[in-house]
The first five atom37 places (N, CA, C, CB, O) and aatype in JSON, in Angstrom:
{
  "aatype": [20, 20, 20, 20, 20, 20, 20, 20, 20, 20, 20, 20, 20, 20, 20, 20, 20, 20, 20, 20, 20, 20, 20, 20, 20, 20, 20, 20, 20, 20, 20, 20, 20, 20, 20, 20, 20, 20, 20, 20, 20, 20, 20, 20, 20, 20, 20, 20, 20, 20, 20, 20, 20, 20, 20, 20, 20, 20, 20, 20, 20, 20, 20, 20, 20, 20, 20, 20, 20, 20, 20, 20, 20, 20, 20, 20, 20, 20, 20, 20, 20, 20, 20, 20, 20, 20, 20, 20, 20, 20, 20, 20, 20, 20, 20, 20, 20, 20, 20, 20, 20, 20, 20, 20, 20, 20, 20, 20, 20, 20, 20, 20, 20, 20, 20, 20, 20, 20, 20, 20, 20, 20, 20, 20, 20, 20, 20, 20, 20, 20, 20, 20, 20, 20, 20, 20, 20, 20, 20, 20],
  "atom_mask": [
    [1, 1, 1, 1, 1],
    [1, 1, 1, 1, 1],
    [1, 1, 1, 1, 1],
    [1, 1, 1, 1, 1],
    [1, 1, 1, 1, 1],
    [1, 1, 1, 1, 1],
    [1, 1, 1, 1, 1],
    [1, 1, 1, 1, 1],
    [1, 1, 1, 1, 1],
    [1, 1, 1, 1, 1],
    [1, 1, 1, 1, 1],
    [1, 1, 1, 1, 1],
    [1, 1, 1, 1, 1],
    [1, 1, 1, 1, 1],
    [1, 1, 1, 1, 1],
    [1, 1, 1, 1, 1],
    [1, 1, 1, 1, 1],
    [1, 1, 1, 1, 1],
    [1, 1, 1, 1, 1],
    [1, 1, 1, 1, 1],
    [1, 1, 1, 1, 1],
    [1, 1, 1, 1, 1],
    [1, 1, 1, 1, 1],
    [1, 1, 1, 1, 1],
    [1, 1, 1, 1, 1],
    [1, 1, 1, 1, 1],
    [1, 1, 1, 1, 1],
    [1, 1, 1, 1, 1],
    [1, 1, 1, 1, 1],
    [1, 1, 1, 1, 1],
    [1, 1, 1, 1, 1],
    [1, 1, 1, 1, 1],
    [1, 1, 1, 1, 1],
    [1, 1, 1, 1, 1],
    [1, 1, 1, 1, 1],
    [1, 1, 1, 1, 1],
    [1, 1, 1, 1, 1],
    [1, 1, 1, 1, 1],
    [1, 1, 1, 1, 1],
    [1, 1, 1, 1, 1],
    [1, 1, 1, 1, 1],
    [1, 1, 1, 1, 1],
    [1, 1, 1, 1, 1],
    [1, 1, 1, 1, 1],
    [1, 1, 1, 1, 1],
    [1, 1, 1, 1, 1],
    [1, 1, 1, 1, 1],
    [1, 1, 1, 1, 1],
    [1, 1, 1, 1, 1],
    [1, 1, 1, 1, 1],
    [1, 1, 1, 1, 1],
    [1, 1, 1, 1, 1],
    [1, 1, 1, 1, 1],
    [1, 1, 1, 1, 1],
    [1, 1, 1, 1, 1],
    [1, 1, 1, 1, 1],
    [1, 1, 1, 1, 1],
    [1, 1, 1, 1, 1],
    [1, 1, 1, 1, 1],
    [1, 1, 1, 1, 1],
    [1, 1, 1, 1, 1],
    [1, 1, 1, 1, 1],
    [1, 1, 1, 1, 1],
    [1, 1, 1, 1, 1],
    [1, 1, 1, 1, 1],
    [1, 1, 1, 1, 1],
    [1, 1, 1, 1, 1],
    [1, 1, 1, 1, 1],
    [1, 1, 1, 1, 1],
    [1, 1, 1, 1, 1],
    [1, 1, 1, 1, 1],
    [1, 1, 1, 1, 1],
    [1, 1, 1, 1, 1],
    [1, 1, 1, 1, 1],
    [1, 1, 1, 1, 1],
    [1, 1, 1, 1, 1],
    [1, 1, 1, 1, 1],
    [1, 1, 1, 1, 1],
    [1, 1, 1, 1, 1],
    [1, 1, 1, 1, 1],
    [1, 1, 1, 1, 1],
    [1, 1, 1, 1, 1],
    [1, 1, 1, 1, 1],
    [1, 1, 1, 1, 1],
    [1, 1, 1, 1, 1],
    [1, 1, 1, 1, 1],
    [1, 1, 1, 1, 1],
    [1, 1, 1, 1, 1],
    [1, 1, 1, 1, 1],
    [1, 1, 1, 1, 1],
    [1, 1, 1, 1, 1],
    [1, 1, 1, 1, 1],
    [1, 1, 1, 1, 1],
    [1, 1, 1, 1, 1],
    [1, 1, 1, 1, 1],
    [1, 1, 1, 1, 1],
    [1, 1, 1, 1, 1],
    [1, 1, 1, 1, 1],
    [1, 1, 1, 1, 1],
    [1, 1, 1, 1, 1],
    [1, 1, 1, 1, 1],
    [1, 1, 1, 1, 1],
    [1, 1, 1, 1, 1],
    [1, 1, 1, 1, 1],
    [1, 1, 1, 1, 1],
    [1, 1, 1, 1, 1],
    [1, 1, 1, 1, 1],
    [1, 1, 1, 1, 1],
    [1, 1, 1, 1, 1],
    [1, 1, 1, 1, 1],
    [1, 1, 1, 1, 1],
    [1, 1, 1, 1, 1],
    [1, 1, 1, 1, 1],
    [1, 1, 1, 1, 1],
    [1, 1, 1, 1, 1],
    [1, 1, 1, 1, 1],
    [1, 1, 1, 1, 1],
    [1, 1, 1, 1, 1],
    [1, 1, 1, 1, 1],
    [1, 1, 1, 1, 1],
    [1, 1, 1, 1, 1],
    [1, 1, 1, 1, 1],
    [1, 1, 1, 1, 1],
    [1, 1, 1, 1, 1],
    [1, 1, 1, 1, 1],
    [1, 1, 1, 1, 1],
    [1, 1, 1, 1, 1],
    [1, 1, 1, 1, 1],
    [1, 1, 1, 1, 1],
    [1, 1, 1, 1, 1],
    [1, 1, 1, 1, 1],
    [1, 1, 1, 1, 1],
    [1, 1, 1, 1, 1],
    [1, 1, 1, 1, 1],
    [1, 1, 1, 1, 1],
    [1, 1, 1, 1, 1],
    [1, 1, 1, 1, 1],
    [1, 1, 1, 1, 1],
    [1, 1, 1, 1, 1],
    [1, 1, 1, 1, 1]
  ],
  "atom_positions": [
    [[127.34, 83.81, 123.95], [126.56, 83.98, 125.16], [126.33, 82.6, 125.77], [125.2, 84.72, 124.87], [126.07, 81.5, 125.28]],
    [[126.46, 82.92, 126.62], [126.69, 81.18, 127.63], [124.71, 80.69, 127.37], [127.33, 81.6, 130.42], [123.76, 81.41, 127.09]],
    [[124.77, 79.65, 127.54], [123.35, 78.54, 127.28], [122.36, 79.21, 128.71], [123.9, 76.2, 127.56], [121.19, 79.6, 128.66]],
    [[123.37, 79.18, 130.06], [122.2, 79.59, 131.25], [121.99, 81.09, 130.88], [122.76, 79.4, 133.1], [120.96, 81.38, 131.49]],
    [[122.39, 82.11, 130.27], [122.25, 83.15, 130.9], [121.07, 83.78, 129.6], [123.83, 83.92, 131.3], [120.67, 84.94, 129.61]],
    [[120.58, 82.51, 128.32], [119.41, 82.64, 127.61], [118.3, 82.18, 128.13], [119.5, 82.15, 126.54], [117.17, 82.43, 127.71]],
    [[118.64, 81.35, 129.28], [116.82, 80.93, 129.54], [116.57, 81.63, 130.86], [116.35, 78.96, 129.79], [117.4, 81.52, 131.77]],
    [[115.68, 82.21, 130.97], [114.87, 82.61, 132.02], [114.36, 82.12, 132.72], [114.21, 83.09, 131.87], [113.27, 81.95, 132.17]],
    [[114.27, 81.51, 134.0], [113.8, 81.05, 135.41], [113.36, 81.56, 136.14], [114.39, 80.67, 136.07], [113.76, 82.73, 136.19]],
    [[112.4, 81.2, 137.09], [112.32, 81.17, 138.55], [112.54, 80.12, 139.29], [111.28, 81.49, 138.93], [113.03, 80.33, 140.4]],
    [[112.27, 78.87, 138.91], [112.33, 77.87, 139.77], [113.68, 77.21, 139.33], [111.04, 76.96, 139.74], [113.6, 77.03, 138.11]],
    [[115.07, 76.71, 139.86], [116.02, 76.28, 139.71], [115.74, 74.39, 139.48], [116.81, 76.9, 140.85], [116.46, 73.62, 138.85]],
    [[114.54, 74.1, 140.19], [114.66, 72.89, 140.29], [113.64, 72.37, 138.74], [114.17, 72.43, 141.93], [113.01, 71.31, 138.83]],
    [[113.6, 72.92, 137.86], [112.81, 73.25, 136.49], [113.51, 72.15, 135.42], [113.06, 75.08, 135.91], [113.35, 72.92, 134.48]],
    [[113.94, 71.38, 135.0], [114.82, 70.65, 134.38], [113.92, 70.64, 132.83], [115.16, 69.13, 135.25], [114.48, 70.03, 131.92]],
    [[112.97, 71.09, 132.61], [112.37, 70.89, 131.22], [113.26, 71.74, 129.77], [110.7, 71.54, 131.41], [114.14, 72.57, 130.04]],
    [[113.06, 71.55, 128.92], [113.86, 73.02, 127.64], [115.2, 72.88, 127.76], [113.59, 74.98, 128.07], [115.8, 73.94, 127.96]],
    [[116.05, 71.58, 127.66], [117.67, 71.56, 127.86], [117.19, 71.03, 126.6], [118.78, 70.7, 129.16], [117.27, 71.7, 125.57]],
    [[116.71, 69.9, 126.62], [117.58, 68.9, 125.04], [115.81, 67.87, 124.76], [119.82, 67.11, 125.85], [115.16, 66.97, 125.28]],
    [[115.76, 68.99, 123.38], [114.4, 68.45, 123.21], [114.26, 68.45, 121.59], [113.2, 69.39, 124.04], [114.78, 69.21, 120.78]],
    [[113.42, 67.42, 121.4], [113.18, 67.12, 119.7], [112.99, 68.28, 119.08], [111.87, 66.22, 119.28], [112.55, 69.07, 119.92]],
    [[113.1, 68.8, 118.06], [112.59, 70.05, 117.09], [111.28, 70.18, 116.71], [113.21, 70.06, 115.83], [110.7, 71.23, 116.42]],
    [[110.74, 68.82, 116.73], [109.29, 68.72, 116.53], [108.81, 69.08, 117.55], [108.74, 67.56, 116.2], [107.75, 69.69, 117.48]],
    [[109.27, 68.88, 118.56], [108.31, 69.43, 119.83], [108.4, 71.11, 120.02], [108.9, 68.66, 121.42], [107.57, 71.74, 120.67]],
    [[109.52, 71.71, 119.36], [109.48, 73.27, 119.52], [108.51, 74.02, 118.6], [110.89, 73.87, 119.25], [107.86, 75.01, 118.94]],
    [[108.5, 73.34, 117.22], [107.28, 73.58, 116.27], [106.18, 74.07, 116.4], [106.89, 72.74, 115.86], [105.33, 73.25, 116.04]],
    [[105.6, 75.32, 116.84], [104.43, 75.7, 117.23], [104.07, 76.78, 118.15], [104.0, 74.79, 117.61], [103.12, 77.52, 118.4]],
    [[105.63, 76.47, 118.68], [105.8, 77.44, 120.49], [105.79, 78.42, 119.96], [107.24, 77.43, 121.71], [106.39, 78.71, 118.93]],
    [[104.9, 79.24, 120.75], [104.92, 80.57, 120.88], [106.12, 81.62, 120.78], [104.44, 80.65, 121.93], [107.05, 81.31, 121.53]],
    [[106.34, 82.77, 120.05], [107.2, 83.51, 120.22], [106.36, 85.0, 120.53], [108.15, 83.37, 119.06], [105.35, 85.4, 119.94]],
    [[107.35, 85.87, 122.0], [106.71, 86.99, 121.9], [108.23, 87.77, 122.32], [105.21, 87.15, 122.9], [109.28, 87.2, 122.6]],
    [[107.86, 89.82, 122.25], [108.8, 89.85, 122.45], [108.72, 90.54, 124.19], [109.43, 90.46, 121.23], [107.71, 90.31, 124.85]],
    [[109.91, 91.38, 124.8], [110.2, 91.53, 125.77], [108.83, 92.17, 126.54], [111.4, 92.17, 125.69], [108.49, 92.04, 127.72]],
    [[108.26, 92.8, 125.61], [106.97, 93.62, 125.85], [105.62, 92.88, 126.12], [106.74, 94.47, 124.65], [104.55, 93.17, 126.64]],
    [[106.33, 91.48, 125.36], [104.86, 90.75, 126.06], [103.79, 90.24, 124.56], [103.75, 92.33, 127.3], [103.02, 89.33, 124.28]],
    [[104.37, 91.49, 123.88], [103.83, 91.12, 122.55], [103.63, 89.81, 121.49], [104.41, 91.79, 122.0], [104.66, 89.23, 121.14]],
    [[102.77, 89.5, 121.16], [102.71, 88.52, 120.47], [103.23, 88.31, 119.13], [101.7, 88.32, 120.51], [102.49, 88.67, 118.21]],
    [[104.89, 87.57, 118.7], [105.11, 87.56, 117.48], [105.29, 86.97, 116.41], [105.57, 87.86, 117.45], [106.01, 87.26, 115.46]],
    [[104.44, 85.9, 116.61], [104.12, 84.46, 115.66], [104.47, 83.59, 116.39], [104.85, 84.18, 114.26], [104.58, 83.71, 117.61]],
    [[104.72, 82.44, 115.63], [105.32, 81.01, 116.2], [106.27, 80.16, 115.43], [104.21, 80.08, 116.43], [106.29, 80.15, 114.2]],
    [[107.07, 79.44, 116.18], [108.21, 78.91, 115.63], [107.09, 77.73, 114.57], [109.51, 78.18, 117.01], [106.22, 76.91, 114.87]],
    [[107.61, 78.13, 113.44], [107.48, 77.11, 112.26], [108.46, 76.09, 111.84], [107.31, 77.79, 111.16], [108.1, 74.97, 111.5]],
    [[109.41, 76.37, 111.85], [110.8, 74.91, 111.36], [111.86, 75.19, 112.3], [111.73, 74.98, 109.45], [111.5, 76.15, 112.98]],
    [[113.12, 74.75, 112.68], [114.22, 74.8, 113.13], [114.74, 74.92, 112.15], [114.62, 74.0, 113.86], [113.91, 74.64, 111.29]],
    [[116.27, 75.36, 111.42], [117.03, 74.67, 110.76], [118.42, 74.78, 111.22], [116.86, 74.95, 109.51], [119.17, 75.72, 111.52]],
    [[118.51, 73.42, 111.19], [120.42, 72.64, 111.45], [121.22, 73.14, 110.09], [120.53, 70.3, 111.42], [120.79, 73.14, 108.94]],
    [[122.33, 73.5, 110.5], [123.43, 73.3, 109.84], [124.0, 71.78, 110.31], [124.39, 74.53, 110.12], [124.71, 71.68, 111.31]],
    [[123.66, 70.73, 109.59], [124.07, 69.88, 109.67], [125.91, 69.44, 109.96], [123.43, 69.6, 108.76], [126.32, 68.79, 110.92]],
    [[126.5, 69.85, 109.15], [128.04, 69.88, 109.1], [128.55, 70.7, 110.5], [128.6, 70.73, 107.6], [129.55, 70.23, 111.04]],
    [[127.79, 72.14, 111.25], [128.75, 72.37, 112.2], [127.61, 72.03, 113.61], [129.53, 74.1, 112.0], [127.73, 72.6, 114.7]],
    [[126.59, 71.03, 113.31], [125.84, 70.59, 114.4], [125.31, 71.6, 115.29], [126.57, 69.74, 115.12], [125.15, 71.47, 116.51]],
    [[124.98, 72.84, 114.46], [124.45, 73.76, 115.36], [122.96, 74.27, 115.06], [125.38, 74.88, 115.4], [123.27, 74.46, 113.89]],
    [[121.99, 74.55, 115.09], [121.01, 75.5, 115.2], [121.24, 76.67, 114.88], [120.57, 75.57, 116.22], [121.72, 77.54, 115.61]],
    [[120.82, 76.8, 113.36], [120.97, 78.0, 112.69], [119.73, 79.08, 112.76], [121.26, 77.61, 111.31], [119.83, 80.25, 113.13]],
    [[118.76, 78.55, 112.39], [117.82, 80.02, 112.22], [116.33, 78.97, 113.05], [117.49, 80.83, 109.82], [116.2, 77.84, 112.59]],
    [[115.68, 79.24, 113.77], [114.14, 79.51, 114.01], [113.54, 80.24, 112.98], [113.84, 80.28, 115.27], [113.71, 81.46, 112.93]],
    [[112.78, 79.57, 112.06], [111.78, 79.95, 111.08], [110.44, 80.26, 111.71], [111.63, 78.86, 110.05], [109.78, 79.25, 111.97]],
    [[109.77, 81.69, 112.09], [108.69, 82.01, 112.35], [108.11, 82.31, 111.42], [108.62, 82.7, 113.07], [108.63, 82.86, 110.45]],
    [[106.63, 81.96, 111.53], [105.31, 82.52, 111.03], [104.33, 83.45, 111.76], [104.6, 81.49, 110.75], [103.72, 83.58, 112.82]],
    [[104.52, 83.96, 110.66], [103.39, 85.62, 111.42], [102.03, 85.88, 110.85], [104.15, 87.39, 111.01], [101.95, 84.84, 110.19]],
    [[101.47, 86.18, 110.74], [99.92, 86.45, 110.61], [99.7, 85.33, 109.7], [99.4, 88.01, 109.98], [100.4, 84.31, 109.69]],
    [[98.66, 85.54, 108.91], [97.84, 84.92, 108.0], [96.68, 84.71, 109.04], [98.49, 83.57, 107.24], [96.63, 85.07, 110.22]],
    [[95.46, 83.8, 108.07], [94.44, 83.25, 108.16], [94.03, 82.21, 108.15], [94.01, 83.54, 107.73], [94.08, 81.91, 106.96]],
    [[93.61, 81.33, 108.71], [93.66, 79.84, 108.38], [94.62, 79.4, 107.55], [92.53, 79.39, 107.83], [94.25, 78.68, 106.62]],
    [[96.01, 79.71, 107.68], [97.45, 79.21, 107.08], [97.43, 80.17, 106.09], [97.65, 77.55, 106.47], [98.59, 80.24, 105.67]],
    [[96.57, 81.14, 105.37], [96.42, 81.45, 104.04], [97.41, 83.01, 104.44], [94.51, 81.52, 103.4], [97.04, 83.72, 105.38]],
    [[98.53, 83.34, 103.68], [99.27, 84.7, 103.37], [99.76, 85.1, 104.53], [98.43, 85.83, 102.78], [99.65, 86.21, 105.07]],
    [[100.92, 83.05, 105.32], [101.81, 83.42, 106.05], [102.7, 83.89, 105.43], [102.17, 82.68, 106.75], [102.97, 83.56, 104.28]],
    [[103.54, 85.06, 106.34], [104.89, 85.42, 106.37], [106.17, 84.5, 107.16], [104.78, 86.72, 106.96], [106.19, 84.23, 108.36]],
    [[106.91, 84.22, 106.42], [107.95, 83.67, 107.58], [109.54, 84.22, 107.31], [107.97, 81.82, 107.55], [110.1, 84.28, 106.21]],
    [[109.96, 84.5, 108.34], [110.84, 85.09, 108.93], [112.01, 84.03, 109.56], [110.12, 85.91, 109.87], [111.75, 83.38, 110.57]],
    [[113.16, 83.92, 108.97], [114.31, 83.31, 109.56], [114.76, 84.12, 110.93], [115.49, 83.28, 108.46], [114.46, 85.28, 110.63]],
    [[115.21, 84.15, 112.0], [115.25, 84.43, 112.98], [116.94, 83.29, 113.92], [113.56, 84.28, 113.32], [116.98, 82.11, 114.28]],
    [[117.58, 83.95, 113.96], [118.81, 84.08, 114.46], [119.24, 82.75, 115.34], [118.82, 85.38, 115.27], [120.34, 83.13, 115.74]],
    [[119.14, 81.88, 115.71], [118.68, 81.41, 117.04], [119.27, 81.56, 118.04], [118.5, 80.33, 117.14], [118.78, 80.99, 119.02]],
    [[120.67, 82.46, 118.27], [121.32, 82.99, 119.15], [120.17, 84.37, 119.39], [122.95, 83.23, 118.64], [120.44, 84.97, 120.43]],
    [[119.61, 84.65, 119.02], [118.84, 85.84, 118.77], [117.3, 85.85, 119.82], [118.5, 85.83, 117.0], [116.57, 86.82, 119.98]],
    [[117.12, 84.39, 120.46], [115.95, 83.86, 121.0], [116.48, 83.48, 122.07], [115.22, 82.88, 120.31], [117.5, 82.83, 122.28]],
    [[115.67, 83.96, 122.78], [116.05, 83.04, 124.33], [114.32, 82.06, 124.78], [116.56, 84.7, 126.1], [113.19, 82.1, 124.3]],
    [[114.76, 81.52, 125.56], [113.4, 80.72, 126.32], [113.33, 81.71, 127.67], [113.74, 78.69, 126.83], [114.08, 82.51, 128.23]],
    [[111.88, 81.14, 127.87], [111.42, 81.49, 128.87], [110.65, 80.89, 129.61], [111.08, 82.26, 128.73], [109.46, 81.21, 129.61]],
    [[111.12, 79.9, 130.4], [110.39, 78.65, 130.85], [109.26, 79.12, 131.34], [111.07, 77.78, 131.85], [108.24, 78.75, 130.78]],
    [[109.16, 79.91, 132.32], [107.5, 79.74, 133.07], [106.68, 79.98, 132.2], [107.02, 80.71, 134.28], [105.63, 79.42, 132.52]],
    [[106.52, 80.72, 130.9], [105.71, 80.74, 129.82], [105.62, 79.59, 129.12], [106.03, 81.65, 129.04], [104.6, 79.13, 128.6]],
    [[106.66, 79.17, 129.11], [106.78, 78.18, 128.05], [106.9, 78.55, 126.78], [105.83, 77.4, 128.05], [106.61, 77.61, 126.04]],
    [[107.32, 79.91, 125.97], [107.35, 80.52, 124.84], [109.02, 80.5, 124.54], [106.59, 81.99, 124.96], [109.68, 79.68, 125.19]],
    [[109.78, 81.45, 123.48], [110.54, 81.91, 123.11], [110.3, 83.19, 122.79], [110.91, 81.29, 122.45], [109.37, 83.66, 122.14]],
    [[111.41, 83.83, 123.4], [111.26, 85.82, 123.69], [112.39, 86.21, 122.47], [112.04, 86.65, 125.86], [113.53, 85.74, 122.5]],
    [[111.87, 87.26, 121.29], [112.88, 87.63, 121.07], [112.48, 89.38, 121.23], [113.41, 86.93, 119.73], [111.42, 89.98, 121.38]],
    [[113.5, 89.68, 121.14], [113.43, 91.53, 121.5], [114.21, 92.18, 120.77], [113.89, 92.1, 122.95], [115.39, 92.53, 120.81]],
    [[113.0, 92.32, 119.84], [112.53, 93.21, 118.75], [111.18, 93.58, 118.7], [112.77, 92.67, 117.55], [110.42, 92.64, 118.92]],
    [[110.65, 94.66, 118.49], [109.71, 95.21, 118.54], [108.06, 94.36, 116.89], [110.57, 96.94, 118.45], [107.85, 94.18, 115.69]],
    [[107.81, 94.3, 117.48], [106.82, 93.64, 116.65], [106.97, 94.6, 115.55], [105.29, 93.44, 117.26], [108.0, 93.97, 115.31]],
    [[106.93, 95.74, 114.42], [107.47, 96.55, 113.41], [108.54, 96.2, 112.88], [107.64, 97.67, 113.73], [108.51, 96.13, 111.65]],
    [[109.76, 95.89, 113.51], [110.86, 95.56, 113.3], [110.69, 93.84, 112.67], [111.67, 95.88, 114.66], [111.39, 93.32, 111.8]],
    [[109.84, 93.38, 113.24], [110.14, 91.52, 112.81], [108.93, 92.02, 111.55], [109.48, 89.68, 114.47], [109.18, 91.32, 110.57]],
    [[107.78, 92.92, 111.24], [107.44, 92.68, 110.21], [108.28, 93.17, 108.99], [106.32, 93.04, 110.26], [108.52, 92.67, 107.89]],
    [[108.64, 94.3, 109.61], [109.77, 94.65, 108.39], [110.94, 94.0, 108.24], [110.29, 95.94, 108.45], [111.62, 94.67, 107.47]],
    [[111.5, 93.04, 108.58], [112.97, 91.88, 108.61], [112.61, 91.22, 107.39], [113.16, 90.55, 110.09], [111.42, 91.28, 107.07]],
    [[113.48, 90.52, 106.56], [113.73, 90.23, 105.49], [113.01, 88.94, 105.61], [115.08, 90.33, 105.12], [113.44, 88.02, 106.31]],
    [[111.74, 88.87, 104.79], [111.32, 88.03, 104.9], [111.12, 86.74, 103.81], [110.58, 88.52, 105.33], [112.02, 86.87, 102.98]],
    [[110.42, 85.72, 103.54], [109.98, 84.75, 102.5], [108.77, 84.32, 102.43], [110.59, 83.71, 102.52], [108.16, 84.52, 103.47]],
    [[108.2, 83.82, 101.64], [106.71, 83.32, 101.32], [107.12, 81.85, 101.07], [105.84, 84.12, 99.89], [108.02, 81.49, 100.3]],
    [[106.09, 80.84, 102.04], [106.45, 79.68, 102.81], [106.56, 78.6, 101.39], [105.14, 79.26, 104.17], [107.07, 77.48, 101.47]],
    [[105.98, 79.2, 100.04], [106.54, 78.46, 98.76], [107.67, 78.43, 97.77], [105.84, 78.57, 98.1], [107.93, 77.77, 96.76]],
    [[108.55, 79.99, 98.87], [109.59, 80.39, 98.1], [110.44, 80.25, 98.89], [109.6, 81.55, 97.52], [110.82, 81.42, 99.01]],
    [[111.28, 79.43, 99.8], [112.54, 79.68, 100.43], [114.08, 80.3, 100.33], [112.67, 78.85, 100.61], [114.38, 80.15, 99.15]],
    [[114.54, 80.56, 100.61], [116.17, 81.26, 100.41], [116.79, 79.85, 100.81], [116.76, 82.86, 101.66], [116.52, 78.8, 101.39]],
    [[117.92, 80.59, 100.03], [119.24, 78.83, 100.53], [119.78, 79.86, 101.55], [121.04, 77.91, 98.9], [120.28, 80.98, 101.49]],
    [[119.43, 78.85, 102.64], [119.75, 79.48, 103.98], [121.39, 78.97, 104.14], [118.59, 78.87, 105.35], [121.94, 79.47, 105.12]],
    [[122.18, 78.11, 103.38], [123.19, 77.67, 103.68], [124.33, 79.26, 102.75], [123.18, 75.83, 103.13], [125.55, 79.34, 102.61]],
    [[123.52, 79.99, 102.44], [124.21, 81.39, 101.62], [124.51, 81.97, 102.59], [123.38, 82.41, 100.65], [123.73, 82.38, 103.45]],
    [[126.32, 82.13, 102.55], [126.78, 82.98, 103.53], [125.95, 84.57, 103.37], [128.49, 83.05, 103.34], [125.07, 84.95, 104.13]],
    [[126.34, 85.14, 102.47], [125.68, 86.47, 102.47], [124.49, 86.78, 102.94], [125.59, 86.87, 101.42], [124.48, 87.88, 103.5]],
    [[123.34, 86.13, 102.91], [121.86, 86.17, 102.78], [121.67, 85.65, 104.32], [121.12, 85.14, 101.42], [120.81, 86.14, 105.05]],
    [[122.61, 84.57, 104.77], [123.06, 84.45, 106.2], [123.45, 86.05, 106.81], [124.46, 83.35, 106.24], [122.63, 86.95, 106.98]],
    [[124.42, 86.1, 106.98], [125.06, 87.76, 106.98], [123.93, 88.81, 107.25], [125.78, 88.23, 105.34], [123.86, 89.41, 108.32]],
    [[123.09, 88.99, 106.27], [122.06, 89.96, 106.14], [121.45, 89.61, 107.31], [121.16, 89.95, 104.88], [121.83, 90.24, 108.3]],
    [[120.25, 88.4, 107.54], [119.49, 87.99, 108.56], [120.43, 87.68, 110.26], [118.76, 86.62, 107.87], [119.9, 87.22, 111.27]],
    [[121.73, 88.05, 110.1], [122.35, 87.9, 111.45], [122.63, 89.43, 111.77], [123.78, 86.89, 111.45], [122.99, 89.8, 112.89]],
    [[122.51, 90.0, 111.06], [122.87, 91.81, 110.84], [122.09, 92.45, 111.16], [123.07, 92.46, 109.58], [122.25, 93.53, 111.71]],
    [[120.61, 91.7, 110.78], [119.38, 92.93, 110.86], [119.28, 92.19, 112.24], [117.71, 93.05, 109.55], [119.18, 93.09, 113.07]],
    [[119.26, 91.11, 112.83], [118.77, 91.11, 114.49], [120.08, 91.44, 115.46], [118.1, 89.38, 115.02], [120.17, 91.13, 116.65]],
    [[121.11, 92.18, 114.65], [122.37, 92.2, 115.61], [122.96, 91.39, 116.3], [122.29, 92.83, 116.39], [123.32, 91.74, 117.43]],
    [[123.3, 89.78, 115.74], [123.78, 88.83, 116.49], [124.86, 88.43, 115.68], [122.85, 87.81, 116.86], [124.58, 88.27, 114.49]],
    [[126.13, 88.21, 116.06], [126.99, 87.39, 115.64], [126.74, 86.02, 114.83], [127.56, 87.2, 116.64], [126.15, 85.08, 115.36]],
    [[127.3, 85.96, 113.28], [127.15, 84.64, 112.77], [127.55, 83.76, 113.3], [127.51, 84.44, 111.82], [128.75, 84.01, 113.31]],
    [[127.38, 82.67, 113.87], [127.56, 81.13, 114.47], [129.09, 81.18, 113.68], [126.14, 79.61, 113.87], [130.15, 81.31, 114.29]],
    [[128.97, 81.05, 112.41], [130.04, 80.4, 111.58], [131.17, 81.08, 111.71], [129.75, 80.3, 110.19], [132.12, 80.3, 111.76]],
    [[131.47, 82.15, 111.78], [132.13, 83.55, 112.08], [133.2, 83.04, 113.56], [130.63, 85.01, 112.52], [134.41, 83.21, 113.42]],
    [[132.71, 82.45, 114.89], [132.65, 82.1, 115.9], [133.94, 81.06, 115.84], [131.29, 81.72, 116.2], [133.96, 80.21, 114.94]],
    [[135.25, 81.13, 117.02], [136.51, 80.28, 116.69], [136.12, 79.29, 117.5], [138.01, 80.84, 116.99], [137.06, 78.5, 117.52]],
    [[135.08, 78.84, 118.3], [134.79, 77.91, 118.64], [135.13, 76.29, 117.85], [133.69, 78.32, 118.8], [135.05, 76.1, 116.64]],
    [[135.43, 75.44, 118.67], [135.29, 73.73, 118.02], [134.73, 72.66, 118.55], [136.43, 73.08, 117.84], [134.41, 72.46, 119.72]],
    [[134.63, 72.05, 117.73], [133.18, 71.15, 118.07], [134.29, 69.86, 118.72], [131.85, 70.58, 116.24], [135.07, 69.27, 117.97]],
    [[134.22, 69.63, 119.96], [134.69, 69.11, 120.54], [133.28, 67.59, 120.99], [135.35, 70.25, 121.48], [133.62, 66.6, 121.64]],
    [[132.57, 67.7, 120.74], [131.29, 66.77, 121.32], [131.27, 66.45, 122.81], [131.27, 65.32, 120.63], [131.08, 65.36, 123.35]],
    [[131.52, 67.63, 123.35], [130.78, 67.45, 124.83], [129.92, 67.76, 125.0], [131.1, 67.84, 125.81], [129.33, 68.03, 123.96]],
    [[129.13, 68.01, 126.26], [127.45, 68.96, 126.48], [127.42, 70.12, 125.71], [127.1, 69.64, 128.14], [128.12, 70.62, 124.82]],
    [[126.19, 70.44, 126.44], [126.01, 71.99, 126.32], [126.83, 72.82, 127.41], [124.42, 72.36, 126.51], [126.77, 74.05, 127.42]]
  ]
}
């Protein structure tokens, strides 16, 4: 899916959300198409070797940090939405609690094709890696 046709606009002359630190996405809001509120981006993670953006790690409920859930999340699977300033994904808030989740002291080796596979399956998105694309180092 082409890069413009994930972010959402109104204003064309908007230049913010092209090419920004990971630390600065850390926190942003995620909701889904409905408006719903569905945690917030907790980590990025790079596949370092094919220089891409593999999963948005969200966190969902808890209490003062205490008995988060977090959820790997697709990142082809997220779009932006500038005038909010959030990330939309669309899935129904039921659906992201029931998605295969981890407890923020137990991680998965996210570099596992299979366990990859699973979490690109349940949000219906094509694996990155899967993809005949080559890394040529031009833009976006």
């Amino acid at each position: 899916m082409p890069i413009q046709s994930k972010i959402t606009k109104t204003d064309p002359d908007k230049r913010y959300r092209r090419v920004l630190s990971a630390s600065t996405l850390a926190g942003d809001s995620v909701q889904n198409s409905a408006g719903e509120d569905l945690g917030k981006v907790d980590e990025l993670m790079i596949d370092i070797p094919s220089g891409r953006v593999a999963y948005a790690v969200l966190s969902i409920g808890g209490f003062l940090g205490m008995g988060n859930k977090l959820f790997a999340v697709p990142w082809s699977a997220l779009r932006v939405d500038e005038d909010k300033k959030i990330f939309v994904l669309d899935v129904d808030k039921k659906k992201l609690e029931n998605a295969p989740g981890f407890d923020k002291d137990n991680w998965p080796d996210m570099a596992d094709v299979a366990w990859g596979t699973q979490i690109y399956s349940y949000y219906g998105a094509a694996p990155y890696w899967e993809e005949k694309t080559s890394r040529s180092g031009g833009g976006l």
